[in-house]
Amino acid sequence: MDYFDFVVSEVHGLRIEELAKLRSAGKKVVGAFCIYAPEEIAYAADATMVGLCAGADFSVPNAEAVLPRNLCPLIKSFYGFKINRTCPYFQSSDLVVGETTCDGKKKVYELLNELVPTYVLEVPHKPDTAQGKAFWFKELEAFKTEMEKLTGNEITTKKLKEAIGLINNKRRALKRLSDLRAKSPSPISGLDGLLIDQISFMDDVKRFTAKVNELCDELDQRVRKGEGVASKDASRLMISGCPMAVPNWKVHSIAESVGASIVVEESCVGTRYFTDLVEPKGESLNDLLWAIDEKYSKIPCACFTPNQRRIESITQLSKQFNVDGVVYYTLQNCHDYNVEGVKVERALKAQDLPMLKIETDYTMGDSEQIKTRIQAFLEIIEEKR
Ligand code: BJ8
């Protein structure tokens, strides 16, 4: 873990220096907030994509001076970071890529565009349909043109194929790590697992992938020896819901401090990011773009409808990770994840799996209350065993 702890300690230092060097060498940096931003296309144009800061409370008051207060904290956090210029990733970005996922983000991107050039991808809200996929294909083509314009580099078949390989390798490494967490006992804490998933959006892709694989080699050994961070009979929990951007570690730290073992995050900072790979069925540029289309259309985000794929994913993960319960995590005023919680709860009930719903923001004011609720949830799980 030393490497990842070092990266997070230097997340506003050495990594920013690296980005500055890339930019002075003429390369472009593209910032994003959503796993719908197609990294493969950005890298094929020789740009670097980074996740932007959106997980801290201290930038929220600046945002609330402009935006309505009853808005998701993730949106207020990122807008505040740009206003107060405290996210160095924002400051290092030549372009921000937004997407029409939820209404709050979509409208705030218009305001963000006043502060930094912001390109918005239109995402089909029924991505599983043929017309949804055809629409998304056109958006991918337009994004490709935008990246070529930004960088001055043509995206060739060869470049796109290489970029797909680069990002597929990152997703494979994260999936390998996730699969190791399914072992009992889990060889790594949920908090460390989350931290690595968060860093995946900021670090250099090749270096990060190599380091995750090195860590997995070590964890393989631990698994063979039966070593874990929590005791063998600690309750195994899945976190499912809104993404947790750096430095949002609230629920993980609380739950693990009272003895739970968080083994999987059904989240965009988690399984939704790395479960599927881009798998081209041919060699042409169009084949590669279609493969990107297919992969991204499978992301089960609650902004889309219907979203049965997410229910299926939660069911599959609950079995694979042998979880004792699910903490359903939503950010305040996130209607999509809040409402979808109804269907998730029904599906879990059918499996006789308990669910605890936590709706929160980035402040620490409700930490004690969350702790008490998680403790009570663990007692329920204990009684069921
Ligand atoms: S693909 S989950 S990263 S949109 S929490 S801002 S939805 S009100 S972040 Fe997301 Fe892409 Fe979907 Fe994933 Fe809106 Fe909800 Fe806030 Fe959200």
PDB file of N, CA, C and O in Angstrom, residues 200-271:
ATOM      1  N   SER A 200      -7.205   5.672  -9.079  1.00  0.00           N
ATOM      2  CA  SER A 200      -7.184   5.222 -10.481  1.00  0.00           C
ATOM      3  C   SER A 200      -7.592   6.336 -11.447  1.00  0.00           C
ATOM      4  O   SER A 200      -7.261   6.291 -12.624  1.00  0.00           O
ATOM      5  N   PHE A 201      -8.306   7.327 -10.939  1.00  0.00           N
ATOM      6  CA  PHE A 201      -8.748   8.414 -11.822  1.00  0.00           C
ATOM      7  C   PHE A 201      -7.726   9.557 -11.893  1.00  0.00           C
ATOM      8  O   PHE A 201      -7.942  10.524 -12.601  1.00  0.00           O
ATOM      9  N   MET A 202      -6.677   9.463 -11.100  1.00  0.00           N
ATOM     10  CA  MET A 202      -5.722  10.580 -11.055  1.00  0.00           C
ATOM     11  C   MET A 202      -4.317  10.224 -11.506  1.00  0.00           C
ATOM     12  O   MET A 202      -3.599  11.054 -12.052  1.00  0.00           O
ATOM     13  N   ASP A 203      -3.928   8.989 -11.253  1.00  0.00           N
ATOM     14  CA  ASP A 203      -2.524   8.615 -11.460  1.00  0.00           C
ATOM     15  C   ASP A 203      -2.236   8.337 -12.936  1.00  0.00           C
ATOM     16  O   ASP A 203      -3.145   8.126 -13.746  1.00  0.00           O
ATOM     17  N   ASP A 204      -0.943   8.287 -13.231  1.00  0.00           N
ATOM     18  CA  ASP A 204      -0.495   7.868 -14.557  1.00  0.00           C
ATOM     19  C   ASP A 204      -0.972   6.430 -14.796  1.00  0.00           C
ATOM     20  O   ASP A 204      -0.756   5.550 -13.943  1.00  0.00           O
ATOM     21  N   VAL A 205      -1.605   6.184 -15.932  1.00  0.00           N
ATOM     22  CA  VAL A 205      -2.301   4.905 -16.133  1.00  0.00           C
ATOM     23  C   VAL A 205      -1.346   3.700 -16.091  1.00  0.00           C
ATOM     24  O   VAL A 205      -1.602   2.723 -15.388  1.00  0.00           O
ATOM     25  N   LYS A 206      -0.240   3.787 -16.831  1.00  0.00           N
ATOM     26  CA  LYS A 206       0.666   2.616 -16.903  1.00  0.00           C
ATOM     27  C   LYS A 206       1.271   2.305 -15.538  1.00  0.00           C
ATOM     28  O   LYS A 206       1.318   1.164 -15.104  1.00  0.00           O
ATOM     29  N   ARG A 207       1.752   3.367 -14.880  1.00  0.00           N
ATOM     30  CA  ARG A 207       2.396   3.164 -13.572  1.00  0.00           C
ATOM     31  C   ARG A 207       1.379   2.604 -12.572  1.00  0.00           C
ATOM     32  O   ARG A 207       1.665   1.658 -11.839  1.00  0.00           O
ATOM     33  N   PHE A 208       0.190   3.192 -12.566  1.00  0.00           N
ATOM     34  CA  PHE A 208      -0.856   2.760 -11.642  1.00  0.00           C
ATOM     35  C   PHE A 208      -1.186   1.276 -11.852  1.00  0.00           C
ATOM     36  O   PHE A 208      -1.261   0.491 -10.908  1.00  0.00           O
ATOM     37  N   THR A 209      -1.354   0.889 -13.113  1.00  0.00           N
ATOM     38  CA  THR A 209      -1.712  -0.499 -13.420  1.00  0.00           C
ATOM     39  C   THR A 209      -0.635  -1.455 -12.904  1.00  0.00           C
ATOM     40  O   THR A 209      -0.933  -2.490 -12.283  1.00  0.00           O
ATOM     41  N   ALA A 210       0.627  -1.084 -13.140  1.00  0.00           N
ATOM     42  CA  ALA A 210       1.728  -1.953 -12.688  1.00  0.00           C
ATOM     43  C   ALA A 210       1.708  -2.068 -11.166  1.00  0.00           C
ATOM     44  O   ALA A 210       1.897  -3.160 -10.608  1.00  0.00           O
ATOM     45  N   LYS A 211       1.459  -0.949 -10.479  1.00  0.00           N
ATOM     46  CA  LYS A 211       1.466  -0.968  -9.006  1.00  0.00           C
ATOM     47  C   LYS A 211       0.296  -1.771  -8.448  1.00  0.00           C
ATOM     48  O   LYS A 211       0.434  -2.447  -7.435  1.00  0.00           O
ATOM     49  N   VAL A 212      -0.864  -1.691  -9.097  1.00  0.00           N
ATOM     50  CA  VAL A 212      -2.013  -2.487  -8.617  1.00  0.00           C
ATOM     51  C   VAL A 212      -1.696  -3.970  -8.788  1.00  0.00           C
ATOM     52  O   VAL A 212      -1.955  -4.776  -7.890  1.00  0.00           O
ATOM     53  N   ASN A 213      -1.081  -4.321  -9.922  1.00  0.00           N
ATOM     54  CA  ASN A 213      -0.747  -5.740 -10.124  1.00  0.00           C
ATOM     55  C   ASN A 213       0.298  -6.219  -9.107  1.00  0.00           C
ATOM     56  O   ASN A 213       0.214  -7.337  -8.606  1.00  0.00           O
ATOM     57  N   GLU A 214       1.272  -5.333  -8.792  1.00  0.00           N
ATOM     58  CA  GLU A 214       2.262  -5.701  -7.757  1.00  0.00           C
ATOM     59  C   GLU A 214       1.561  -5.958  -6.429  1.00  0.00           C
ATOM     60  O   GLU A 214       1.849  -6.920  -5.728  1.00  0.00           O
ATOM     61  N   LEU A 215       0.635  -5.058  -6.089  1.00  0.00           N
ATOM     62  CA  LEU A 215      -0.099  -5.219  -4.832  1.00  0.00           C
ATOM     63  C   LEU A 215      -0.891  -6.534  -4.853  1.00  0.00           C
ATOM     64  O   LEU A 215      -0.920  -7.262  -3.860  1.00  0.00           O
ATOM     65  N   CYS A 216      -1.497  -6.833  -5.992  1.00  0.00           N
ATOM     66  CA  CYS A 216      -2.280  -8.068  -6.095  1.00  0.00           C
ATOM     67  C   CYS A 216      -1.393  -9.305  -5.898  1.00  0.00           C
ATOM     68  O   CYS A 216      -1.822 -10.292  -5.294  1.00  0.00           O
ATOM     69  N   ASP A 217      -0.141  -9.229  -6.396  1.00  0.00           N
ATOM     70  CA  ASP A 217       0.778 -10.357  -6.176  1.00  0.00           C
ATOM     71  C   ASP A 217       0.973 -10.582  -4.671  1.00  0.00           C
ATOM     72  O   ASP A 217       0.971 -11.702  -4.179  1.00  0.00           O
ATOM     73  N   GLU A 218       1.148  -9.469  -3.937  1.00  0.00           N
ATOM     74  CA  GLU A 218       1.319  -9.568  -2.473  1.00  0.00           C
ATOM     75  C   GLU A 218       0.057 -10.114  -1.816  1.00  0.00           C
ATOM     76  O   GLU A 218       0.121 -10.942  -0.913  1.00  0.00           O
ATOM     77  N   LEU A 219      -1.093  -9.610  -2.283  1.00  0.00           N
ATOM     78  CA  LEU A 219      -2.357 -10.037  -1.674  1.00  0.00           C
ATOM     79  C   LEU A 219      -2.634 -11.518  -1.966  1.00  0.00           C
ATOM     80  O   LEU A 219      -3.198 -12.215  -1.130  1.00  0.00           O
ATOM     81  N   ASP A 220      -2.187 -11.978  -3.142  1.00  0.00           N
ATOM     82  CA  ASP A 220      -2.307 -13.407  -3.464  1.00  0.00           C
ATOM     83  C   ASP A 220      -1.647 -14.254  -2.370  1.00  0.00           C
ATOM     84  O   ASP A 220      -2.189 -15.250  -1.916  1.00  0.00           O
ATOM     85  N   GLN A 221      -0.456 -13.792  -1.956  1.00  0.00           N
ATOM     86  CA  GLN A 221       0.294 -14.517  -0.896  1.00  0.00           C
ATOM     87  C   GLN A 221      -0.507 -14.516   0.398  1.00  0.00           C
ATOM     88  O   GLN A 221      -0.599 -15.520   1.091  1.00  0.00           O
ATOM     89  N   ARG A 222      -1.072 -13.346   0.719  1.00  0.00           N
ATOM     90  CA  ARG A 222      -1.838 -13.232   1.971  1.00  0.00           C
ATOM     91  C   ARG A 222      -3.029 -14.174   1.937  1.00  0.00           C
ATOM     92  O   ARG A 222      -3.342 -14.820   2.916  1.00  0.00           O
ATOM     93  N   VAL A 223      -3.677 -14.226   0.783  1.00  0.00           N
ATOM     94  CA  VAL A 223      -4.843 -15.103   0.655  1.00  0.00           C
ATOM     95  C   VAL A 223      -4.418 -16.549   0.860  1.00  0.00           C
ATOM     96  O   VAL A 223      -5.064 -17.315   1.583  1.00  0.00           O
ATOM     97  N   ARG A 224      -3.276 -16.915   0.251  1.00  0.00           N
ATOM     98  CA  ARG A 224      -2.814 -18.296   0.399  1.00  0.00           C
ATOM     99  C   ARG A 224      -2.548 -18.649   1.858  1.00  0.00           C
ATOM    100  O   ARG A 224      -2.791 -19.759   2.311  1.00  0.00           O
ATOM    101  N   LYS A 225      -2.065 -17.638   2.613  1.00  0.00           N
ATOM    102  CA  LYS A 225      -1.781 -17.906   4.040  1.00  0.00           C
ATOM    103  C   LYS A 225      -3.026 -17.707   4.907  1.00  0.00           C
ATOM    104  O   LYS A 225      -2.961 -17.832   6.129  1.00  0.00           O
ATOM    105  N   GLY A 226      -4.125 -17.301   4.284  1.00  0.00           N
ATOM    106  CA  GLY A 226      -5.368 -17.085   5.053  1.00  0.00           C
ATOM    107  C   GLY A 226      -5.333 -15.815   5.877  1.00  0.00           C
ATOM    108  O   GLY A 226      -6.061 -15.681   6.861  1.00  0.00           O
ATOM    109  N   GLU A 227      -4.443 -14.866   5.501  1.00  0.00           N
ATOM    110  CA  GLU A 227      -4.334 -13.624   6.279  1.00  0.00           C
ATOM    111  C   GLU A 227      -5.329 -12.576   5.782  1.00  0.00           C
ATOM    112  O   GLU A 227      -5.527 -12.403   4.581  1.00  0.00           O
ATOM    113  N   GLY A 228      -5.916 -11.863   6.734  1.00  0.00           N
ATOM    114  CA  GLY A 228      -6.854 -10.810   6.337  1.00  0.00           C
ATOM    115  C   GLY A 228      -6.759  -9.632   7.276  1.00  0.00           C
ATOM    116  O   GLY A 228      -6.078  -9.704   8.305  1.00  0.00           O
ATOM    117  N   VAL A 229      -7.419  -8.546   6.953  1.00  0.00           N
ATOM    118  CA  VAL A 229      -7.363  -7.376   7.826  1.00  0.00           C
ATOM    119  C   VAL A 229      -8.420  -7.442   8.917  1.00  0.00           C
ATOM    120  O   VAL A 229      -8.190  -7.011  10.035  1.00  0.00           O
ATOM    121  N   ALA A 230      -9.577  -7.987   8.581  1.00  0.00           N
ATOM    122  CA  ALA A 230     -10.625  -8.115   9.602  1.00  0.00           C
ATOM    123  C   ALA A 230     -10.692  -9.584  10.009  1.00  0.00           C
ATOM    124  O   ALA A 230     -10.151 -10.449   9.311  1.00  0.00           O
ATOM    125  N   SER A 231     -11.327  -9.866  11.133  1.00  0.00           N
ATOM    126  CA  SER A 231     -11.413 -11.252  11.568  1.00  0.00           C
ATOM    127  C   SER A 231     -12.300 -12.033  10.597  1.00  0.00           C
ATOM    128  O   SER A 231     -13.141 -11.446   9.909  1.00  0.00           O
ATOM    129  N   LYS A 232     -12.119 -13.351  10.605  1.00  0.00           N
ATOM    130  CA  LYS A 232     -12.848 -14.201   9.638  1.00  0.00           C
ATOM    131  C   LYS A 232     -14.353 -14.064   9.792  1.00  0.00           C
ATOM    132  O   LYS A 232     -15.108 -14.186   8.838  1.00  0.00           O
ATOM    133  N   ASP A 233     -14.797 -13.786  11.042  1.00  0.00           N
ATOM    134  CA  ASP A 233     -16.252 -13.703  11.215  1.00  0.00           C
ATOM    135  C   ASP A 233     -16.784 -12.266  11.237  1.00  0.00           C
ATOM    136  O   ASP A 233     -17.928 -12.033  11.631  1.00  0.00           O
ATOM    137  N   ALA A 234     -15.971 -11.299  10.796  1.00  0.00           N
ATOM    138  CA  ALA A 234     -16.491  -9.919  10.678  1.00  0.00           C
ATOM    139  C   ALA A 234     -17.605  -9.899   9.627  1.00  0.00           C
ATOM    140  O   ALA A 234     -17.538 -10.630   8.635  1.00  0.00           O
ATOM    141  N   SER A 235     -18.636  -9.077   9.846  1.00  0.00           N
ATOM    142  CA  SER A 235     -19.723  -8.985   8.857  1.00  0.00           C
ATOM    143  C   SER A 235     -19.196  -8.380   7.567  1.00  0.00           C
ATOM    144  O   SER A 235     -18.524  -7.344   7.580  1.00  0.00           O
ATOM    145  N   ARG A 236     -19.527  -9.024   6.458  1.00  0.00           N
ATOM    146  CA  ARG A 236     -19.049  -8.564   5.144  1.00  0.00           C
ATOM    147  C   ARG A 236     -20.120  -7.689   4.512  1.00  0.00           C
ATOM    148  O   ARG A 236     -21.249  -8.137   4.310  1.00  0.00           O
ATOM    149  N   LEU A 237     -19.739  -6.450   4.201  1.00  0.00           N
ATOM    150  CA  LEU A 237     -20.720  -5.512   3.669  1.00  0.00           C
ATOM    151  C   LEU A 237     -20.388  -5.075   2.253  1.00  0.00           C
ATOM    152  O   LEU A 237     -19.215  -4.933   1.894  1.00  0.00           O
ATOM    153  N   MET A 238     -21.449  -4.851   1.483  1.00  0.00           N
ATOM    154  CA  MET A 238     -21.300  -4.182   0.185  1.00  0.00           C
ATOM    155  C   MET A 238     -21.788  -2.752   0.365  1.00  0.00           C
ATOM    156  O   MET A 238     -22.773  -2.504   1.059  1.00  0.00           O
ATOM    157  N   ILE A 239     -21.074  -1.794  -0.262  1.00  0.00           N
ATOM    158  CA  ILE A 239     -21.584  -0.423  -0.334  1.00  0.00           C
ATOM    159  C   ILE A 239     -22.133  -0.278  -1.746  1.00  0.00           C
ATOM    160  O   ILE A 239     -21.452  -0.611  -2.720  1.00  0.00           O
ATOM    161  N   SER A 240     -23.347   0.223  -1.856  1.00  0.00           N
ATOM    162  CA  SER A 240     -23.946   0.370  -3.186  1.00  0.00           C
ATOM    163  C   SER A 240     -24.556   1.754  -3.300  1.00  0.00           C
ATOM    164  O   SER A 240     -25.278   2.193  -2.405  1.00  0.00           O
ATOM    165  N   GLY A 241     -24.247   2.453  -4.396  1.00  0.00           N
ATOM    166  CA  GLY A 241     -24.910   3.748  -4.584  1.00  0.00           C
ATOM    167  C   GLY A 241     -24.056   4.796  -5.261  1.00  0.00           C
ATOM    168  O   GLY A 241     -23.359   4.527  -6.241  1.00  0.00           O
ATOM    169  N   CYS A 242     -24.122   6.016  -4.726  1.00  0.00           N
ATOM    170  CA  CYS A 242     -23.437   7.162  -5.347  1.00  0.00           C
ATOM    171  C   CYS A 242     -21.921   6.989  -5.269  1.00  0.00           C
ATOM    172  O   CYS A 242     -21.414   6.384  -4.327  1.00  0.00           O
ATOM    173  N   PRO A 243     -21.212   7.561  -6.236  1.00  0.00           N
ATOM    174  CA  PRO A 243     -19.752   7.454  -6.190  1.00  0.00           C
ATOM    175  C   PRO A 243     -19.147   8.222  -5.019  1.00  0.00           C
ATOM    176  O   PRO A 243     -19.710   9.213  -4.569  1.00  0.00           O
ATOM    177  N   MET A 244     -18.007   7.727  -4.533  1.00  0.00           N
ATOM    178  CA  MET A 244     -17.294   8.396  -3.437  1.00  0.00           C
ATOM    179  C   MET A 244     -15.995   8.957  -3.998  1.00  0.00           C
ATOM    180  O   MET A 244     -15.024   8.214  -4.211  1.00  0.00           O
ATOM    181  N   ALA A 245     -15.983  10.254  -4.277  1.00  0.00           N
ATOM    182  CA  ALA A 245     -14.778  10.878  -4.852  1.00  0.00           C
ATOM    183  C   ALA A 245     -13.811  11.241  -3.726  1.00  0.00           C
ATOM    184  O   ALA A 245     -14.238  11.470  -2.587  1.00  0.00           O
ATOM    185  N   VAL A 246     -12.524  11.327  -4.020  1.00  0.00           N
ATOM    186  CA  VAL A 246     -11.514  11.746  -3.029  1.00  0.00           C
ATOM    187  C   VAL A 246     -11.932  13.091  -2.452  1.00  0.00           C
ATOM    188  O   VAL A 246     -12.308  13.970  -3.221  1.00  0.00           O
ATOM    189  N   PRO A 247     -11.875  13.376  -1.188  1.00  0.00           N
ATOM    190  CA  PRO A 247     -11.449  12.533  -0.070  1.00  0.00           C
ATOM    191  C   PRO A 247     -12.650  12.041   0.732  1.00  0.00           C
ATOM    192  O   PRO A 247     -12.660  12.168   1.955  1.00  0.00           O
ATOM    193  N   ASN A 248     -13.623  11.477   0.047  1.00  0.00           N
ATOM    194  CA  ASN A 248     -14.816  11.001   0.745  1.00  0.00           C
ATOM    195  C   ASN A 248     -14.590   9.568   1.236  1.00  0.00           C
ATOM    196  O   ASN A 248     -14.773   8.619   0.487  1.00  0.00           O
ATOM    197  N   TRP A 249     -14.188   9.451   2.500  1.00  0.00           N
ATOM    198  CA  TRP A 249     -13.911   8.139   3.095  1.00  0.00           C
ATOM    199  C   TRP A 249     -14.821   7.888   4.302  1.00  0.00           C
ATOM    200  O   TRP A 249     -14.564   6.992   5.118  1.00  0.00           O
ATOM    201  N   LYS A 250     -15.831   8.741   4.413  1.00  0.00           N
ATOM    202  CA  LYS A 250     -16.641   8.783   5.636  1.00  0.00           C
ATOM    203  C   LYS A 250     -17.255   7.427   6.038  1.00  0.00           C
ATOM    204  O   LYS A 250     -16.992   6.928   7.133  1.00  0.00           O
ATOM    205  N   VAL A 251     -18.067   6.852   5.159  1.00  0.00           N
ATOM    206  CA  VAL A 251     -18.804   5.641   5.547  1.00  0.00           C
ATOM    207  C   VAL A 251     -17.853   4.461   5.746  1.00  0.00           C
ATOM    208  O   VAL A 251     -17.992   3.683   6.700  1.00  0.00           O
ATOM    209  N   HIS A 252     -16.858   4.347   4.882  1.00  0.00           N
ATOM    210  CA  HIS A 252     -15.901   3.244   5.029  1.00  0.00           C
ATOM    211  C   HIS A 252     -15.181   3.327   6.378  1.00  0.00           C
ATOM    212  O   HIS A 252     -15.045   2.328   7.072  1.00  0.00           O
ATOM    213  N   SER A 253     -14.697   4.543   6.728  1.00  0.00           N
ATOM    214  CA  SER A 253     -13.944   4.620   7.996  1.00  0.00           C
ATOM    215  C   SER A 253     -14.847   4.321   9.175  1.00  0.00           C
ATOM    216  O   SER A 253     -14.439   3.628  10.100  1.00  0.00           O
ATOM    217  N   ILE A 254     -16.078   4.815   9.125  1.00  0.00           N
ATOM    218  CA  ILE A 254     -16.973   4.568  10.266  1.00  0.00           C
ATOM    219  C   ILE A 254     -17.284   3.072  10.365  1.00  0.00           C
ATOM    220  O   ILE A 254     -17.155   2.455  11.417  1.00  0.00           O
ATOM    221  N   ALA A 255     -17.696   2.474   9.237  1.00  0.00           N
ATOM    222  CA  ALA A 255     -18.123   1.063   9.274  1.00  0.00           C
ATOM    223  C   ALA A 255     -16.968   0.154   9.708  1.00  0.00           C
ATOM    224  O   ALA A 255     -17.155  -0.768  10.506  1.00  0.00           O
ATOM    225  N   GLU A 256     -15.764   0.417   9.191  1.00  0.00           N
ATOM    226  CA  GLU A 256     -14.658  -0.480   9.540  1.00  0.00           C
ATOM    227  C   GLU A 256     -14.159  -0.222  10.953  1.00  0.00           C
ATOM    228  O   GLU A 256     -13.623  -1.116  11.603  1.00  0.00           O
ATOM    229  N   SER A 257     -14.401   1.005  11.471  1.00  0.00           N
ATOM    230  CA  SER A 257     -13.984   1.276  12.860  1.00  0.00           C
ATOM    231  C   SER A 257     -14.869   0.532  13.855  1.00  0.00           C
ATOM    232  O   SER A 257     -14.491   0.339  14.995  1.00  0.00           O
ATOM    233  N   VAL A 258     -16.064   0.097  13.415  1.00  0.00           N
ATOM    234  CA  VAL A 258     -16.918  -0.656  14.349  1.00  0.00           C
ATOM    235  C   VAL A 258     -16.949  -2.159  13.984  1.00  0.00           C
ATOM    236  O   VAL A 258     -17.854  -2.877  14.364  1.00  0.00           O
ATOM    237  N   GLY A 259     -15.957  -2.596  13.233  1.00  0.00           N
ATOM    238  CA  GLY A 259     -15.755  -4.040  13.053  1.00  0.00           C
ATOM    239  C   GLY A 259     -16.281  -4.648  11.773  1.00  0.00           C
ATOM    240  O   GLY A 259     -16.136  -5.857  11.560  1.00  0.00           O
ATOM    241  N   ALA A 260     -16.896  -3.853  10.872  1.00  0.00           N
ATOM    242  CA  ALA A 260     -17.381  -4.431   9.614  1.00  0.00           C
ATOM    243  C   ALA A 260     -16.214  -4.598   8.640  1.00  0.00           C
ATOM    244  O   ALA A 260     -15.181  -3.936   8.776  1.00  0.00           O
ATOM    245  N   SER A 261     -16.397  -5.473   7.673  1.00  0.00           N
ATOM    246  CA  SER A 261     -15.408  -5.612   6.603  1.00  0.00           C
ATOM    247  C   SER A 261     -16.114  -5.238   5.301  1.00  0.00           C
ATOM    248  O   SER A 261     -17.019  -5.947   4.857  1.00  0.00           O
ATOM    249  N   ILE A 262     -15.704  -4.116   4.725  1.00  0.00           N
ATOM    250  CA  ILE A 262     -16.334  -3.711   3.453  1.00  0.00           C
ATOM    251  C   ILE A 262     -15.574  -4.405   2.337  1.00  0.00           C
ATOM    252  O   ILE A 262     -14.368  -4.205   2.172  1.00  0.00           O
ATOM    253  N   VAL A 263     -16.280  -5.231   1.585  1.00  0.00           N
ATOM    254  CA  VAL A 263     -15.582  -6.074   0.607  1.00  0.00           C
ATOM    255  C   VAL A 263     -15.802  -5.641  -0.841  1.00  0.00           C
ATOM    256  O   VAL A 263     -15.072  -6.064  -1.735  1.00  0.00           O
ATOM    257  N   VAL A 264     -16.811  -4.798  -1.080  1.00  0.00           N
ATOM    258  CA  VAL A 264     -17.051  -4.384  -2.465  1.00  0.00           C
ATOM    259  C   VAL A 264     -17.861  -3.098  -2.505  1.00  0.00           C
ATOM    260  O   VAL A 264     -18.705  -2.860  -1.646  1.00  0.00           O
ATOM    261  N   GLU A 265     -17.552  -2.250  -3.504  1.00  0.00           N
ATOM    262  CA  GLU A 265     -18.319  -1.029  -3.745  1.00  0.00           C
ATOM    263  C   GLU A 265     -19.028  -1.173  -5.095  1.00  0.00           C
ATOM    264  O   GLU A 265     -18.359  -1.204  -6.143  1.00  0.00           O
ATOM    265  N   GLU A 266     -20.343  -1.269  -5.056  1.00  0.00           N
ATOM    266  CA  GLU A 266     -21.122  -1.233  -6.311  1.00  0.00           C
ATOM    267  C   GLU A 266     -21.322   0.251  -6.587  1.00  0.00           C
ATOM    268  O   GLU A 266     -22.240   0.890  -6.085  1.00  0.00           O
ATOM    269  N   SER A 267     -20.401   0.807  -7.346  1.00  0.00           N
ATOM    270  CA  SER A 267     -20.296   2.261  -7.464  1.00  0.00           C
ATOM    271  C   SER A 267     -19.474   2.585  -8.702  1.00  0.00           C
ATOM    272  O   SER A 267     -18.797   1.715  -9.252  1.00  0.00           O
ATOM    273  N   CYS A 268     -19.530   3.844  -9.124  1.00  0.00           N
ATOM    274  CA  CYS A 268     -18.667   4.230 -10.250  1.00  0.00           C
ATOM    275  C   CYS A 268     -17.216   4.316  -9.791  1.00  0.00           C
ATOM    276  O   CYS A 268     -16.300   4.208 -10.610  1.00  0.00           O
ATOM    277  N   VAL A 269     -17.004   4.563  -8.490  1.00  0.00           N
ATOM    278  CA  VAL A 269     -15.665   4.422  -7.919  1.00  0.00           C
ATOM    279  C   VAL A 269     -15.673   3.011  -7.329  1.00  0.00           C
ATOM    280  O   VAL A 269     -15.735   2.799  -6.129  1.00  0.00           O
ATOM    281  N   GLY A 270     -15.656   2.039  -8.182  1.00  0.00           N
ATOM    282  CA  GLY A 270     -15.819   0.639  -7.805  1.00  0.00           C
ATOM    283  C   GLY A 270     -16.199  -0.184  -9.017  1.00  0.00           C
ATOM    284  O   GLY A 270     -15.778   0.122 -10.144  1.00  0.00           O
ATOM    285  N   THR A 271     -17.048  -1.174  -8.814  1.00  0.00           N
ATOM    286  CA  THR A 271     -17.299  -2.173  -9.866  1.00  0.00           C
ATOM    287  C   THR A 271     -17.826  -1.611 -11.177  1.00  0.00           C
ATOM    288  O   THR A 271     -17.539  -2.158 -12.235  1.00  0.00           O
TER     289      THR A 271
END
